[in-house]
Amino acid sequence: GAVVSQHPSWVICKSGTSVKIECRSLDFQATTMFWYRQFPKQSLMLMATSNEGSKATYEQGVEKDKFLINHASLTLSTLTVTSAHPEDSSFYICSARPDSVETQYFGPGTRLLVL
Amino acid sequence: EDQVTQSPEALRLQEGESSSLNCSYTVSGLRGLFWYRQDPGKGPEFLFTLYSAGEEKEKERLKATLTKKESFLHITAPKPEDSATYLCALNSGYALNFGKGTSLLVTP
């Protein structure tokens, strides 16, 4: 149980294009999902907290207009990187927290390369 | 401010050589300390949650313990497949605050 999927697992795009990443909780409902970013040999940095049916909460320094988050259902959150640039290249990981527990379960991650 | 510090940064063990990873923390009110395992190019895999000092949890060759200031992840007779980065995280009330991790390499 507690499986989280992400799609796509990797994506290469041209500078200036937008990329959408999906995060799904497959066998549980999650009112709250989280988006992290991880650079090589570094730990996970929280970008934003996504709440079903309401606006996401962004961490300091994360541009909300660049990283659009939508959490339209209890099993799906999406992250759209708008007008991507090479510096947005990174490993993006989502997590989902089953309602009534504190544990977060992570997806397999999406590697984004912007050329 | 909540803080999580993991040591050592890297650890190399021979197969069968037991050891411990450390996670020191400061927090105003503990709402859970989490251990995850992360393989290269993958998302973290949940291992344990600890909530109160004195609590212990085990899974195969791994045992996690918790005091009021630190947590240990004990690895007994490790195998090469235990090689990974082990992450410790605090529940800050709404999100997880991760340490930088310990990169473990177990050689045959």
JSON list of C-alpha atoms in Angstrom, two decimals:
[
{"chain": "A", "resi": 1, "resn": "GLY", "atom": "CA", "xyz": [0.00, 0.00, 0.00]},
{"chain": "A", "resi": 2, "resn": "ALA", "atom": "CA", "xyz": [0.81, 3.74, 0.00]},
{"chain": "A", "resi": 3, "resn": "VAL", "atom": "CA", "xyz": [2.03, 3.96, -3.58]},
{"chain": "A", "resi": 4, "resn": "VAL", "atom": "CA", "xyz": [2.67, 7.27, -5.28]},
{"chain": "A", "resi": 5, "resn": "SER", "atom": "CA", "xyz": [3.33, 7.58, -8.99]},
{"chain": "A", "resi": 6, "resn": "GLN", "atom": "CA", "xyz": [4.79, 10.40, -11.05]},
{"chain": "A", "resi": 7, "resn": "HIS", "atom": "CA", "xyz": [4.61, 11.03, -14.75]},
{"chain": "A", "resi": 8, "resn": "PRO", "atom": "CA", "xyz": [6.71, 11.52, -16.73]},
{"chain": "A", "resi": 9, "resn": "SER", "atom": "CA", "xyz": [9.80, 9.96, -15.17]},
{"chain": "A", "resi": 10, "resn": "TRP", "atom": "CA", "xyz": [12.04, 12.13, -17.32]},
{"chain": "A", "resi": 11, "resn": "VAL", "atom": "CA", "xyz": [11.54, 14.96, -19.78]},
{"chain": "A", "resi": 12, "resn": "ILE", "atom": "CA", "xyz": [13.76, 17.01, -22.05]},
{"chain": "A", "resi": 13, "resn": "CYS", "atom": "CA", "xyz": [12.41, 20.30, -23.34]},
{"chain": "A", "resi": 14, "resn": "LYS", "atom": "CA", "xyz": [13.54, 23.46, -25.07]},
{"chain": "A", "resi": 15, "resn": "SER", "atom": "CA", "xyz": [14.06, 26.69, -23.19]},
{"chain": "A", "resi": 16, "resn": "GLY", "atom": "CA", "xyz": [10.84, 28.73, -23.02]},
{"chain": "A", "resi": 17, "resn": "THR", "atom": "CA", "xyz": [8.42, 25.81, -23.12]},
{"chain": "A", "resi": 18, "resn": "SER", "atom": "CA", "xyz": [6.19, 24.63, -20.28]},
{"chain": "A", "resi": 19, "resn": "VAL", "atom": "CA", "xyz": [6.31, 21.20, -18.70]},
{"chain": "A", "resi": 20, "resn": "LYS", "atom": "CA", "xyz": [3.61, 19.50, -16.63]},
{"chain": "A", "resi": 21, "resn": "ILE", "atom": "CA", "xyz": [4.41, 16.81, -14.06]},
{"chain": "A", "resi": 22, "resn": "GLU", "atom": "CA", "xyz": [1.67, 14.65, -12.54]},
{"chain": "A", "resi": 23, "resn": "CYS", "atom": "CA", "xyz": [1.68, 13.11, -9.08]},
{"chain": "A", "resi": 24, "resn": "ARG", "atom": "CA", "xyz": [-0.89, 10.48, -8.17]},
{"chain": "A", "resi": 25, "resn": "SER", "atom": "CA", "xyz": [-1.62, 8.60, -4.98]},
{"chain": "A", "resi": 26, "resn": "LEU", "atom": "CA", "xyz": [-2.68, 5.19, -6.28]},
{"chain": "A", "resi": 27, "resn": "ASP", "atom": "CA", "xyz": [-4.21, 3.47, -3.27]},
{"chain": "A", "resi": 28, "resn": "PHE", "atom": "CA", "xyz": [-5.10, 6.22, -0.82]},
{"chain": "A", "resi": 29, "resn": "GLN", "atom": "CA", "xyz": [-6.58, 9.69, -0.70]},
{"chain": "A", "resi": 30, "resn": "ALA", "atom": "CA", "xyz": [-4.37, 12.65, 0.07]},
{"chain": "A", "resi": 31, "resn": "THR", "atom": "CA", "xyz": [-5.76, 16.05, 0.91]},
{"chain": "A", "resi": 32, "resn": "THR", "atom": "CA", "xyz": [-2.16, 17.27, 1.11]},
{"chain": "A", "resi": 33, "resn": "MET", "atom": "CA", "xyz": [0.65, 16.65, -1.35]},
{"chain": "A", "resi": 34, "resn": "PHE", "atom": "CA", "xyz": [4.11, 18.16, -1.46]},
{"chain": "A", "resi": 35, "resn": "TRP", "atom": "CA", "xyz": [6.55, 19.11, -4.20]},
{"chain": "A", "resi": 36, "resn": "TYR", "atom": "CA", "xyz": [10.30, 18.92, -3.67]},
{"chain": "A", "resi": 37, "resn": "ARG", "atom": "CA", "xyz": [13.32, 19.70, -5.75]},
{"chain": "A", "resi": 38, "resn": "GLN", "atom": "CA", "xyz": [16.67, 17.94, -5.43]},
{"chain": "A", "resi": 39, "resn": "PHE", "atom": "CA", "xyz": [19.98, 18.99, -6.94]},
{"chain": "A", "resi": 40, "resn": "PRO", "atom": "CA", "xyz": [22.84, 16.48, -7.36]},
{"chain": "A", "resi": 41, "resn": "LYS", "atom": "CA", "xyz": [24.31, 15.29, -4.08]},
{"chain": "A", "resi": 42, "resn": "GLN", "atom": "CA", "xyz": [21.97, 17.53, -2.09]},
{"chain": "A", "resi": 43, "resn": "SER", "atom": "CA", "xyz": [18.98, 16.81, 0.07]},
{"chain": "A", "resi": 44, "resn": "LEU", "atom": "CA", "xyz": [15.36, 17.48, -0.76]},
{"chain": "A", "resi": 45, "resn": "MET", "atom": "CA", "xyz": [14.17, 21.08, -0.70]},
{"chain": "A", "resi": 46, "resn": "LEU", "atom": "CA", "xyz": [10.47, 21.69, -0.22]},
{"chain": "A", "resi": 47, "resn": "MET", "atom": "CA", "xyz": [9.03, 23.89, -2.95]},
{"chain": "A", "resi": 48, "resn": "ALA", "atom": "CA", "xyz": [5.35, 23.98, -2.05]},
{"chain": "A", "resi": 49, "resn": "THR", "atom": "CA", "xyz": [2.51, 22.32, -0.20]},
{"chain": "A", "resi": 50, "resn": "SER", "atom": "CA", "xyz": [-0.49, 21.45, -2.31]},
{"chain": "A", "resi": 51, "resn": "ASN", "atom": "CA", "xyz": [-3.93, 21.25, -0.72]},
{"chain": "A", "resi": 52, "resn": "GLU", "atom": "CA", "xyz": [-6.92, 19.77, -2.51]},
{"chain": "A", "resi": 53, "resn": "GLY", "atom": "CA", "xyz": [-9.41, 22.42, -3.46]},
{"chain": "A", "resi": 54, "resn": "SER", "atom": "CA", "xyz": [-7.34, 25.40, -2.34]},
{"chain": "A", "resi": 55, "resn": "LYS", "atom": "CA", "xyz": [-4.29, 27.37, -3.33]},
{"chain": "A", "resi": 56, "resn": "ALA", "atom": "CA", "xyz": [-0.85, 25.92, -2.82]},
{"chain": "A", "resi": 57, "resn": "THR", "atom": "CA", "xyz": [1.49, 27.29, -0.18]},
{"chain": "A", "resi": 58, "resn": "TYR", "atom": "CA", "xyz": [4.90, 28.14, -1.59]},
{"chain": "A", "resi": 59, "resn": "GLU", "atom": "CA", "xyz": [8.18, 28.20, 0.29]},
{"chain": "A", "resi": 60, "resn": "GLN", "atom": "CA", "xyz": [10.19, 31.39, 0.45]},
{"chain": "A", "resi": 61, "resn": "GLY", "atom": "CA", "xyz": [12.08, 32.01, -2.77]},
{"chain": "A", "resi": 62, "resn": "VAL", "atom": "CA", "xyz": [9.89, 29.78, -4.95]},
{"chain": "A", "resi": 63, "resn": "GLU", "atom": "CA", "xyz": [8.14, 31.73, -7.71]},
{"chain": "A", "resi": 64, "resn": "LYS", "atom": "CA", "xyz": [4.46, 30.82, -7.70]},
{"chain": "A", "resi": 65, "resn": "ASP", "atom": "CA", "xyz": [3.95, 32.14, -11.22]},
{"chain": "A", "resi": 66, "resn": "LYS", "atom": "CA", "xyz": [6.74, 29.94, -12.53]},
{"chain": "A", "resi": 67, "resn": "PHE", "atom": "CA", "xyz": [5.81, 26.76, -10.69]},
{"chain": "A", "resi": 68, "resn": "LEU", "atom": "CA", "xyz": [2.06, 26.37, -11.01]},
{"chain": "A", "resi": 69, "resn": "ILE", "atom": "CA", "xyz": [0.45, 23.78, -8.77]},
{"chain": "A", "resi": 70, "resn": "ASN", "atom": "CA", "xyz": [-3.03, 22.35, -9.15]},
{"chain": "A", "resi": 71, "resn": "HIS", "atom": "CA", "xyz": [-4.57, 19.83, -6.74]},
{"chain": "A", "resi": 72, "resn": "ALA", "atom": "CA", "xyz": [-7.97, 19.22, -8.25]},
{"chain": "A", "resi": 73, "resn": "SER", "atom": "CA", "xyz": [-8.73, 15.85, -6.69]},
{"chain": "A", "resi": 74, "resn": "LEU", "atom": "CA", "xyz": [-7.79, 13.79, -3.64]},
{"chain": "A", "resi": 75, "resn": "THR", "atom": "CA", "xyz": [-5.44, 11.64, -5.71]},
{"chain": "A", "resi": 76, "resn": "LEU", "atom": "CA", "xyz": [-3.85, 14.02, -8.20]},
{"chain": "A", "resi": 77, "resn": "SER", "atom": "CA", "xyz": [-1.59, 17.05, -7.99]},
{"chain": "A", "resi": 78, "resn": "THR", "atom": "CA", "xyz": [0.20, 18.62, -10.93]},
{"chain": "A", "resi": 79, "resn": "LEU", "atom": "CA", "xyz": [3.25, 20.87, -11.13]},
{"chain": "A", "resi": 80, "resn": "THR", "atom": "CA", "xyz": [3.70, 22.97, -14.25]},
{"chain": "A", "resi": 81, "resn": "VAL", "atom": "CA", "xyz": [7.07, 24.57, -14.85]},
{"chain": "A", "resi": 82, "resn": "THR", "atom": "CA", "xyz": [6.24, 27.55, -17.04]},
{"chain": "A", "resi": 83, "resn": "SER", "atom": "CA", "xyz": [8.72, 29.07, -19.51]},
{"chain": "A", "resi": 84, "resn": "ALA", "atom": "CA", "xyz": [11.38, 26.64, -18.40]},
{"chain": "A", "resi": 85, "resn": "HIS", "atom": "CA", "xyz": [15.03, 27.67, -18.51]},
{"chain": "A", "resi": 86, "resn": "PRO", "atom": "CA", "xyz": [18.23, 25.62, -18.12]},
{"chain": "A", "resi": 87, "resn": "GLU", "atom": "CA", "xyz": [18.49, 26.59, -14.44]},
{"chain": "A", "resi": 88, "resn": "ASP", "atom": "CA", "xyz": [15.17, 24.80, -13.85]},
{"chain": "A", "resi": 89, "resn": "SER", "atom": "CA", "xyz": [16.81, 21.52, -14.76]},
{"chain": "A", "resi": 90, "resn": "SER", "atom": "CA", "xyz": [16.58, 19.35, -11.68]},
{"chain": "A", "resi": 91, "resn": "PHE", "atom": "CA", "xyz": [15.03, 16.28, -10.09]},
{"chain": "A", "resi": 92, "resn": "TYR", "atom": "CA", "xyz": [11.45, 17.00, -9.00]},
{"chain": "A", "resi": 93, "resn": "ILE", "atom": "CA", "xyz": [9.85, 14.69, -6.45]},
{"chain": "A", "resi": 94, "resn": "CYS", "atom": "CA", "xyz": [6.32, 14.72, -5.10]},
{"chain": "A", "resi": 95, "resn": "SER", "atom": "CA", "xyz": [4.98, 13.17, -1.94]},
{"chain": "A", "resi": 96, "resn": "ALA", "atom": "CA", "xyz": [1.51, 12.47, -0.63]},
{"chain": "A", "resi": 97, "resn": "ARG", "atom": "CA", "xyz": [0.32, 12.19, 2.94]},
{"chain": "A", "resi": 98, "resn": "PRO", "atom": "CA", "xyz": [-2.65, 9.92, 3.64]},
{"chain": "A", "resi": 99, "resn": "ASP", "atom": "CA", "xyz": [-5.33, 11.74, 5.58]},
{"chain": "A", "resi": 100, "resn": "SER", "atom": "CA", "xyz": [-5.02, 11.26, 9.37]},
{"chain": "A", "resi": 101, "resn": "VAL", "atom": "CA", "xyz": [-1.35, 10.17, 9.35]},
{"chain": "A", "resi": 102, "resn": "GLU", "atom": "CA", "xyz": [1.88, 12.16, 9.39]},
{"chain": "A", "resi": 103, "resn": "THR", "atom": "CA", "xyz": [3.94, 9.95, 7.09]},
{"chain": "A", "resi": 104, "resn": "GLN", "atom": "CA", "xyz": [4.68, 11.18, 3.59]},
{"chain": "A", "resi": 105, "resn": "TYR", "atom": "CA", "xyz": [5.08, 8.69, 0.76]},
{"chain": "A", "resi": 106, "resn": "PHE", "atom": "CA", "xyz": [7.21, 9.74, -2.17]},
{"chain": "A", "resi": 107, "resn": "GLY", "atom": "CA", "xyz": [6.90, 9.29, -5.89]},
{"chain": "A", "resi": 108, "resn": "PRO", "atom": "CA", "xyz": [9.80, 8.02, -8.00]},
{"chain": "A", "resi": 109, "resn": "GLY", "atom": "CA", "xyz": [10.72, 11.51, -9.19]},
{"chain": "A", "resi": 110, "resn": "THR", "atom": "CA", "xyz": [10.86, 13.33, -12.52]},
{"chain": "A", "resi": 111, "resn": "ARG", "atom": "CA", "xyz": [14.14, 14.37, -14.04]},
{"chain": "A", "resi": 112, "resn": "LEU", "atom": "CA", "xyz": [13.79, 17.58, -16.05]},
{"chain": "A", "resi": 113, "resn": "LEU", "atom": "CA", "xyz": [16.43, 18.73, -18.50]},
{"chain": "A", "resi": 114, "resn": "VAL", "atom": "CA", "xyz": [15.93, 22.10, -20.16]},
{"chain": "A", "resi": 115, "resn": "LEU", "atom": "CA", "xyz": [18.10, 22.74, -23.18]},
{"chain": "B", "resi": 1, "resn": "GLU", "atom": "CA", "xyz": [14.15, 26.93, 14.55]},
{"chain": "B", "resi": 2, "resn": "ASP", "atom": "CA", "xyz": [13.95, 23.19, 13.91]},
{"chain": "B", "resi": 3, "resn": "GLN", "atom": "CA", "xyz": [17.25, 21.66, 12.82]},
{"chain": "B", "resi": 4, "resn": "VAL", "atom": "CA", "xyz": [18.34, 18.24, 11.62]},
{"chain": "B", "resi": 5, "resn": "THR", "atom": "CA", "xyz": [22.00, 17.22, 11.35]},
{"chain": "B", "resi": 6, "resn": "GLN", "atom": "CA", "xyz": [23.10, 13.85, 10.05]},
{"chain": "B", "resi": 7, "resn": "SER", "atom": "CA", "xyz": [26.48, 12.21, 10.51]},
{"chain": "B", "resi": 8, "resn": "PRO", "atom": "CA", "xyz": [28.62, 10.93, 9.02]},
{"chain": "B", "resi": 9, "resn": "GLU", "atom": "CA", "xyz": [28.13, 12.36, 5.53]},
{"chain": "B", "resi": 10, "resn": "ALA", "atom": "CA", "xyz": [29.47, 9.16, 4.03]},
{"chain": "B", "resi": 11, "resn": "LEU", "atom": "CA", "xyz": [30.17, 5.72, 5.41]},
{"chain": "B", "resi": 12, "resn": "ARG", "atom": "CA", "xyz": [31.87, 2.77, 3.85]},
{"chain": "B", "resi": 13, "resn": "LEU", "atom": "CA", "xyz": [31.39, -0.67, 5.41]},
{"chain": "B", "resi": 14, "resn": "GLN", "atom": "CA", "xyz": [32.46, -4.17, 4.63]},
{"chain": "B", "resi": 15, "resn": "GLU", "atom": "CA", "xyz": [29.64, -6.63, 4.20]},
{"chain": "B", "resi": 16, "resn": "GLY", "atom": "CA", "xyz": [28.69, -7.90, 7.66]},
{"chain": "B", "resi": 17, "resn": "GLU", "atom": "CA", "xyz": [30.27, -4.93, 9.48]},
{"chain": "B", "resi": 18, "resn": "SER", "atom": "CA", "xyz": [27.55, -3.42, 11.69]},
{"chain": "B", "resi": 19, "resn": "SER", "atom": "CA", "xyz": [27.38, 0.32, 12.33]},
{"chain": "B", "resi": 20, "resn": "SER", "atom": "CA", "xyz": [25.08, 3.23, 13.20]},
{"chain": "B", "resi": 21, "resn": "LEU", "atom": "CA", "xyz": [24.02, 6.41, 11.48]},
{"chain": "B", "resi": 22, "resn": "ASN", "atom": "CA", "xyz": [23.25, 9.46, 13.58]},
{"chain": "B", "resi": 23, "resn": "CYS", "atom": "CA", "xyz": [20.56, 12.11, 13.29]},
{"chain": "B", "resi": 24, "resn": "SER", "atom": "CA", "xyz": [20.74, 14.96, 15.80]},
{"chain": "B", "resi": 25, "resn": "TYR", "atom": "CA", "xyz": [17.81, 17.30, 16.04]},
{"chain": "B", "resi": 26, "resn": "THR", "atom": "CA", "xyz": [16.39, 20.33, 17.79]},
{"chain": "B", "resi": 27, "resn": "VAL", "atom": "CA", "xyz": [12.68, 20.94, 17.70]},
{"chain": "B", "resi": 28, "resn": "SER", "atom": "CA", "xyz": [10.15, 22.90, 19.73]},
{"chain": "B", "resi": 29, "resn": "GLY", "atom": "CA", "xyz": [7.63, 20.07, 19.74]},
{"chain": "B", "resi": 30, "resn": "LEU", "atom": "CA", "xyz": [8.34, 16.69, 18.16]},
{"chain": "B", "resi": 31, "resn": "ARG", "atom": "CA", "xyz": [5.59, 15.52, 15.84]},
{"chain": "B", "resi": 32, "resn": "GLY", "atom": "CA", "xyz": [7.52, 12.65, 14.38]},
{"chain": "B", "resi": 33, "resn": "LEU", "atom": "CA", "xyz": [11.03, 11.81, 13.22]},
{"chain": "B", "resi": 34, "resn": "PHE", "atom": "CA", "xyz": [11.22, 9.93, 9.95]},
{"chain": "B", "resi": 35, "resn": "TRP", "atom": "CA", "xyz": [13.85, 7.74, 8.29]},
{"chain": "B", "resi": 36, "resn": "TYR", "atom": "CA", "xyz": [13.89, 7.24, 4.54]},
{"chain": "B", "resi": 37, "resn": "ARG", "atom": "CA", "xyz": [16.16, 5.38, 2.16]},
{"chain": "B", "resi": 38, "resn": "GLN", "atom": "CA", "xyz": [16.96, 6.93, -1.24]},
{"chain": "B", "resi": 39, "resn": "ASP", "atom": "CA", "xyz": [18.59, 5.10, -4.11]},
{"chain": "B", "resi": 40, "resn": "PRO", "atom": "CA", "xyz": [20.26, 7.13, -6.89]},
{"chain": "B", "resi": 41, "resn": "GLY", "atom": "CA", "xyz": [17.76, 8.63, -9.29]},
{"chain": "B", "resi": 42, "resn": "LYS", "atom": "CA", "xyz": [14.74, 7.55, -7.24]},
{"chain": "B", "resi": 43, "resn": "GLY", "atom": "CA", "xyz": [12.39, 9.04, -4.71]},
{"chain": "B", "resi": 44, "resn": "PRO", "atom": "CA", "xyz": [12.83, 8.35, -0.98]},
{"chain": "B", "resi": 45, "resn": "GLU", "atom": "CA", "xyz": [11.42, 5.10, 0.36]},
{"chain": "B", "resi": 46, "resn": "PHE", "atom": "CA", "xyz": [9.78, 5.25, 3.78]},
{"chain": "B", "resi": 47, "resn": "LEU", "atom": "CA", "xyz": [11.45, 3.20, 6.51]},
{"chain": "B", "resi": 48, "resn": "PHE", "atom": "CA", "xyz": [10.34, 4.30, 9.99]},
{"chain": "B", "resi": 49, "resn": "THR", "atom": "CA", "xyz": [8.48, 6.92, 12.01]},
{"chain": "B", "resi": 50, "resn": "LEU", "atom": "CA", "xyz": [9.38, 7.54, 15.65]},
{"chain": "B", "resi": 51, "resn": "TYR", "atom": "CA", "xyz": [7.32, 9.74, 17.93]},
{"chain": "B", "resi": 52, "resn": "SER", "atom": "CA", "xyz": [8.69, 9.57, 21.46]},
{"chain": "B", "resi": 53, "resn": "ALA", "atom": "CA", "xyz": [12.00, 9.07, 23.29]},
{"chain": "B", "resi": 54, "resn": "GLY", "atom": "CA", "xyz": [12.70, 5.43, 23.96]},
{"chain": "B", "resi": 55, "resn": "GLU", "atom": "CA", "xyz": [10.79, 4.22, 20.94]},
{"chain": "B", "resi": 56, "resn": "GLU", "atom": "CA", "xyz": [12.43, 1.62, 18.71]},
{"chain": "B", "resi": 57, "resn": "LYS", "atom": "CA", "xyz": [11.41, 0.11, 15.39]},
{"chain": "B", "resi": 58, "resn": "GLU", "atom": "CA", "xyz": [12.95, -2.68, 13.35]},
{"chain": "B", "resi": 59, "resn": "LYS", "atom": "CA", "xyz": [12.82, -3.87, 9.79]},
{"chain": "B", "resi": 60, "resn": "GLU", "atom": "CA", "xyz": [15.10, -6.65, 8.59]},
{"chain": "B", "resi": 61, "resn": "ARG", "atom": "CA", "xyz": [18.69, -5.49, 9.25]},
{"chain": "B", "resi": 62, "resn": "LEU", "atom": "CA", "xyz": [17.65, -1.97, 10.28]},
{"chain": "B", "resi": 63, "resn": "LYS", "atom": "CA", "xyz": [16.69, -0.68, 13.70]},
{"chain": "B", "resi": 64, "resn": "ALA", "atom": "CA", "xyz": [15.79, 2.92, 14.48]},
{"chain": "B", "resi": 65, "resn": "THR", "atom": "CA", "xyz": [15.94, 4.38, 17.97]},
{"chain": "B", "resi": 66, "resn": "LEU", "atom": "CA", "xyz": [15.04, 7.77, 19.39]},
{"chain": "B", "resi": 67, "resn": "THR", "atom": "CA", "xyz": [16.18, 9.91, 22.32]},
{"chain": "B", "resi": 68, "resn": "LYS", "atom": "CA", "xyz": [15.21, 13.48, 23.16]},
{"chain": "B", "resi": 69, "resn": "LYS", "atom": "CA", "xyz": [18.11, 14.84, 21.10]},
{"chain": "B", "resi": 70, "resn": "GLU", "atom": "CA", "xyz": [19.00, 12.26, 18.48]},
{"chain": "B", "resi": 71, "resn": "SER", "atom": "CA", "xyz": [17.99, 9.22, 16.54]},
{"chain": "B", "resi": 72, "resn": "PHE", "atom": "CA", "xyz": [20.15, 6.33, 15.43]},
{"chain": "B", "resi": 73, "resn": "LEU", "atom": "CA", "xyz": [19.71, 4.00, 12.51]},
{"chain": "B", "resi": 74, "resn": "HIS", "atom": "CA", "xyz": [21.52, 0.79, 13.38]},
{"chain": "B", "resi": 75, "resn": "ILE", "atom": "CA", "xyz": [22.49, -1.49, 10.51]},
{"chain": "B", "resi": 76, "resn": "THR", "atom": "CA", "xyz": [23.28, -5.05, 11.54]},
{"chain": "B", "resi": 77, "resn": "ALA", "atom": "CA", "xyz": [25.39, -7.24, 9.24]},
{"chain": "B", "resi": 78, "resn": "PRO", "atom": "CA", "xyz": [24.80, -5.05, 6.19]},
{"chain": "B", "resi": 79, "resn": "LYS", "atom": "CA", "xyz": [24.73, -6.39, 2.66]},
{"chain": "B", "resi": 80, "resn": "PRO", "atom": "CA", "xyz": [25.73, -4.62, -0.56]},
{"chain": "B", "resi": 81, "resn": "GLU", "atom": "CA", "xyz": [22.05, -4.05, -1.38]},
{"chain": "B", "resi": 82, "resn": "ASP", "atom": "CA", "xyz": [21.83, -1.82, 1.72]},
{"chain": "B", "resi": 83, "resn": "SER", "atom": "CA", "xyz": [23.99, 0.73, -0.11]},
{"chain": "B", "resi": 84, "resn": "ALA", "atom": "CA", "xyz": [21.95, 3.94, -0.44]},
{"chain": "B", "resi": 85, "resn": "THR", "atom": "CA", "xyz": [21.54, 7.39, 1.04]},
{"chain": "B", "resi": 86, "resn": "TYR", "atom": "CA", "xyz": [19.66, 7.37, 4.33]},
{"chain": "B", "resi": 87, "resn": "LEU", "atom": "CA", "xyz": [17.67, 10.50, 5.10]},
{"chain": "B", "resi": 88, "resn": "CYS", "atom": "CA", "xyz": [16.37, 11.68, 8.46]},
{"chain": "B", "resi": 89, "resn": "ALA", "atom": "CA", "xyz": [13.52, 14.17, 8.59]},
{"chain": "B", "resi": 90, "resn": "LEU", "atom": "CA", "xyz": [11.56, 16.08, 11.22]},
{"chain": "B", "resi": 91, "resn": "ASN", "atom": "CA", "xyz": [7.88, 16.84, 11.00]},
{"chain": "B", "resi": 92, "resn": "SER", "atom": "CA", "xyz": [7.83, 20.62, 11.41]},
{"chain": "B", "resi": 93, "resn": "GLY", "atom": "CA", "xyz": [4.07, 20.76, 11.76]},
{"chain": "B", "resi": 94, "resn": "TYR", "atom": "CA", "xyz": [3.09, 20.89, 8.11]},
{"chain": "B", "resi": 95, "resn": "ALA", "atom": "CA", "xyz": [6.08, 19.63, 6.16]},
{"chain": "B", "resi": 96, "resn": "LEU", "atom": "CA", "xyz": [9.23, 17.55, 6.51]},
{"chain": "B", "resi": 97, "resn": "ASN", "atom": "CA", "xyz": [12.56, 19.15, 7.29]},
{"chain": "B", "resi": 98, "resn": "PHE", "atom": "CA", "xyz": [15.26, 16.87, 5.86]},
{"chain": "B", "resi": 99, "resn": "GLY", "atom": "CA", "xyz": [18.85, 16.38, 6.91]},
{"chain": "B", "resi": 100, "resn": "LYS", "atom": "CA", "xyz": [21.54, 16.18, 4.25]},
{"chain": "B", "resi": 101, "resn": "GLY", "atom": "CA", "xyz": [21.70, 12.41, 4.49]},
{"chain": "B", "resi": 102, "resn": "THR", "atom": "CA", "xyz": [24.32, 9.74, 5.02]},
{"chain": "B", "resi": 103, "resn": "SER", "atom": "CA", "xyz": [25.61, 8.01, 1.91]},
{"chain": "B", "resi": 104, "resn": "LEU", "atom": "CA", "xyz": [26.25, 4.37, 2.79]},
{"chain": "B", "resi": 105, "resn": "LEU", "atom": "CA", "xyz": [28.38, 2.06, 0.67]},
{"chain": "B", "resi": 106, "resn": "VAL", "atom": "CA", "xyz": [28.60, -1.62, 1.61]},
{"chain": "B", "resi": 107, "resn": "THR", "atom": "CA", "xyz": [31.31, -3.54, -0.18]},
{"chain": "B", "resi": 108, "resn": "PRO", "atom": "CA", "xyz": [31.40, -7.32, -0.62]}
]
